[in-house]
Amino acid sequence: MYIKTDPTISFAKFKEFVLPITNFKSLNGREYKVLGVEDNMMNFIRMSSGKKWAMDLIKVHQAYLELMDFRTENFRPFVPRTHSPALGLLLHLGLLKR
């Protein structure tokens, strides 16, 4: 069970925290290298596969504000196919704690 550390964070503040990140890990330890953020989309590579991904930061922020139960599958309606990295990003930012 995770608790939000800043349940009313604005998107501007959220993005300010995200921009300096160069890498992060998913909940299960997969490493991601951030290529950059463009138009509120974070582009990154899963290091184990070399596959490139893009994740909508607006939707990650929305999930953070709306969700109360932070299981990976609960991110699916917000960020299809990148729910594990989304949760990993929030943990990396310290916006969720156990």
JSON list of C-alpha atoms in Angstrom, two decimals, residues 14 17-19 21 23-27 32 34 42 44 55-57 60-61 75 82-96:
[
{"chain": "A", "resi": 14, "resn": "PHE", "atom": "CA", "xyz": [5.30, 17.59, -11.08]},
{"chain": "A", "resi": 17, "resn": "PHE", "atom": "CA", "xyz": [10.52, 17.28, -10.59]},
{"chain": "A", "resi": 18, "resn": "VAL", "atom": "CA", "xyz": [10.53, 15.05, -13.69]},
{"chain": "A", "resi": 19, "resn": "LEU", "atom": "CA", "xyz": [12.73, 17.13, -16.02]},
{"chain": "A", "resi": 21, "resn": "ILE", "atom": "CA", "xyz": [15.63, 12.71, -14.17]},
{"chain": "A", "resi": 23, "resn": "ASN", "atom": "CA", "xyz": [17.03, 7.22, -15.25]},
{"chain": "A", "resi": 24, "resn": "PHE", "atom": "CA", "xyz": [14.64, 5.37, -12.97]},
{"chain": "A", "resi": 25, "resn": "LYS", "atom": "CA", "xyz": [13.49, 1.84, -12.19]},
{"chain": "A", "resi": 26, "resn": "SER", "atom": "CA", "xyz": [10.13, 0.12, -12.34]},
{"chain": "A", "resi": 27, "resn": "LEU", "atom": "CA", "xyz": [8.65, -1.51, -9.26]},
{"chain": "A", "resi": 32, "resn": "TYR", "atom": "CA", "xyz": [14.88, 2.89, -17.81]},
{"chain": "A", "resi": 34, "resn": "VAL", "atom": "CA", "xyz": [15.33, 8.88, -20.03]},
{"chain": "A", "resi": 42, "resn": "MET", "atom": "CA", "xyz": [8.73, 11.37, -21.61]},
{"chain": "A", "resi": 44, "resn": "PHE", "atom": "CA", "xyz": [12.86, 6.53, -22.50]},
{"chain": "A", "resi": 55, "resn": "MET", "atom": "CA", "xyz": [4.80, 8.04, -21.66]},
{"chain": "A", "resi": 56, "resn": "ASP", "atom": "CA", "xyz": [2.32, 10.90, -21.31]},
{"chain": "A", "resi": 57, "resn": "LEU", "atom": "CA", "xyz": [3.29, 12.86, -18.19]},
{"chain": "A", "resi": 60, "resn": "VAL", "atom": "CA", "xyz": [0.81, 10.01, -15.09]},
{"chain": "A", "resi": 61, "resn": "HIS", "atom": "CA", "xyz": [0.02, 13.15, -13.09]},
{"chain": "A", "resi": 75, "resn": "PHE", "atom": "CA", "xyz": [-2.52, 2.74, -14.23]},
{"chain": "A", "resi": 82, "resn": "THR", "atom": "CA", "xyz": [3.56, 2.01, -19.64]},
{"chain": "A", "resi": 83, "resn": "HIS", "atom": "CA", "xyz": [1.84, 1.38, -16.30]},
{"chain": "A", "resi": 84, "resn": "SER", "atom": "CA", "xyz": [4.92, -0.19, -14.66]},
{"chain": "A", "resi": 85, "resn": "PRO", "atom": "CA", "xyz": [7.23, 2.69, -15.63]},
{"chain": "A", "resi": 86, "resn": "ALA", "atom": "CA", "xyz": [4.57, 5.17, -14.48]},
{"chain": "A", "resi": 87, "resn": "LEU", "atom": "CA", "xyz": [4.48, 3.66, -11.01]},
{"chain": "A", "resi": 88, "resn": "GLY", "atom": "CA", "xyz": [8.29, 3.45, -10.98]},
{"chain": "A", "resi": 89, "resn": "LEU", "atom": "CA", "xyz": [8.54, 7.12, -11.89]},
{"chain": "A", "resi": 90, "resn": "LEU", "atom": "CA", "xyz": [6.23, 8.17, -9.03]},
{"chain": "A", "resi": 91, "resn": "LEU", "atom": "CA", "xyz": [8.26, 6.07, -6.58]},
{"chain": "A", "resi": 92, "resn": "HIS", "atom": "CA", "xyz": [11.53, 7.51, -7.93]},
{"chain": "A", "resi": 93, "resn": "LEU", "atom": "CA", "xyz": [10.18, 11.04, -7.43]},
{"chain": "A", "resi": 94, "resn": "GLY", "atom": "CA", "xyz": [9.24, 10.25, -3.84]},
{"chain": "A", "resi": 95, "resn": "LEU", "atom": "CA", "xyz": [5.59, 11.08, -4.52]},
{"chain": "A", "resi": 96, "resn": "LEU", "atom": "CA", "xyz": [4.58, 7.70, -3.08]}
]
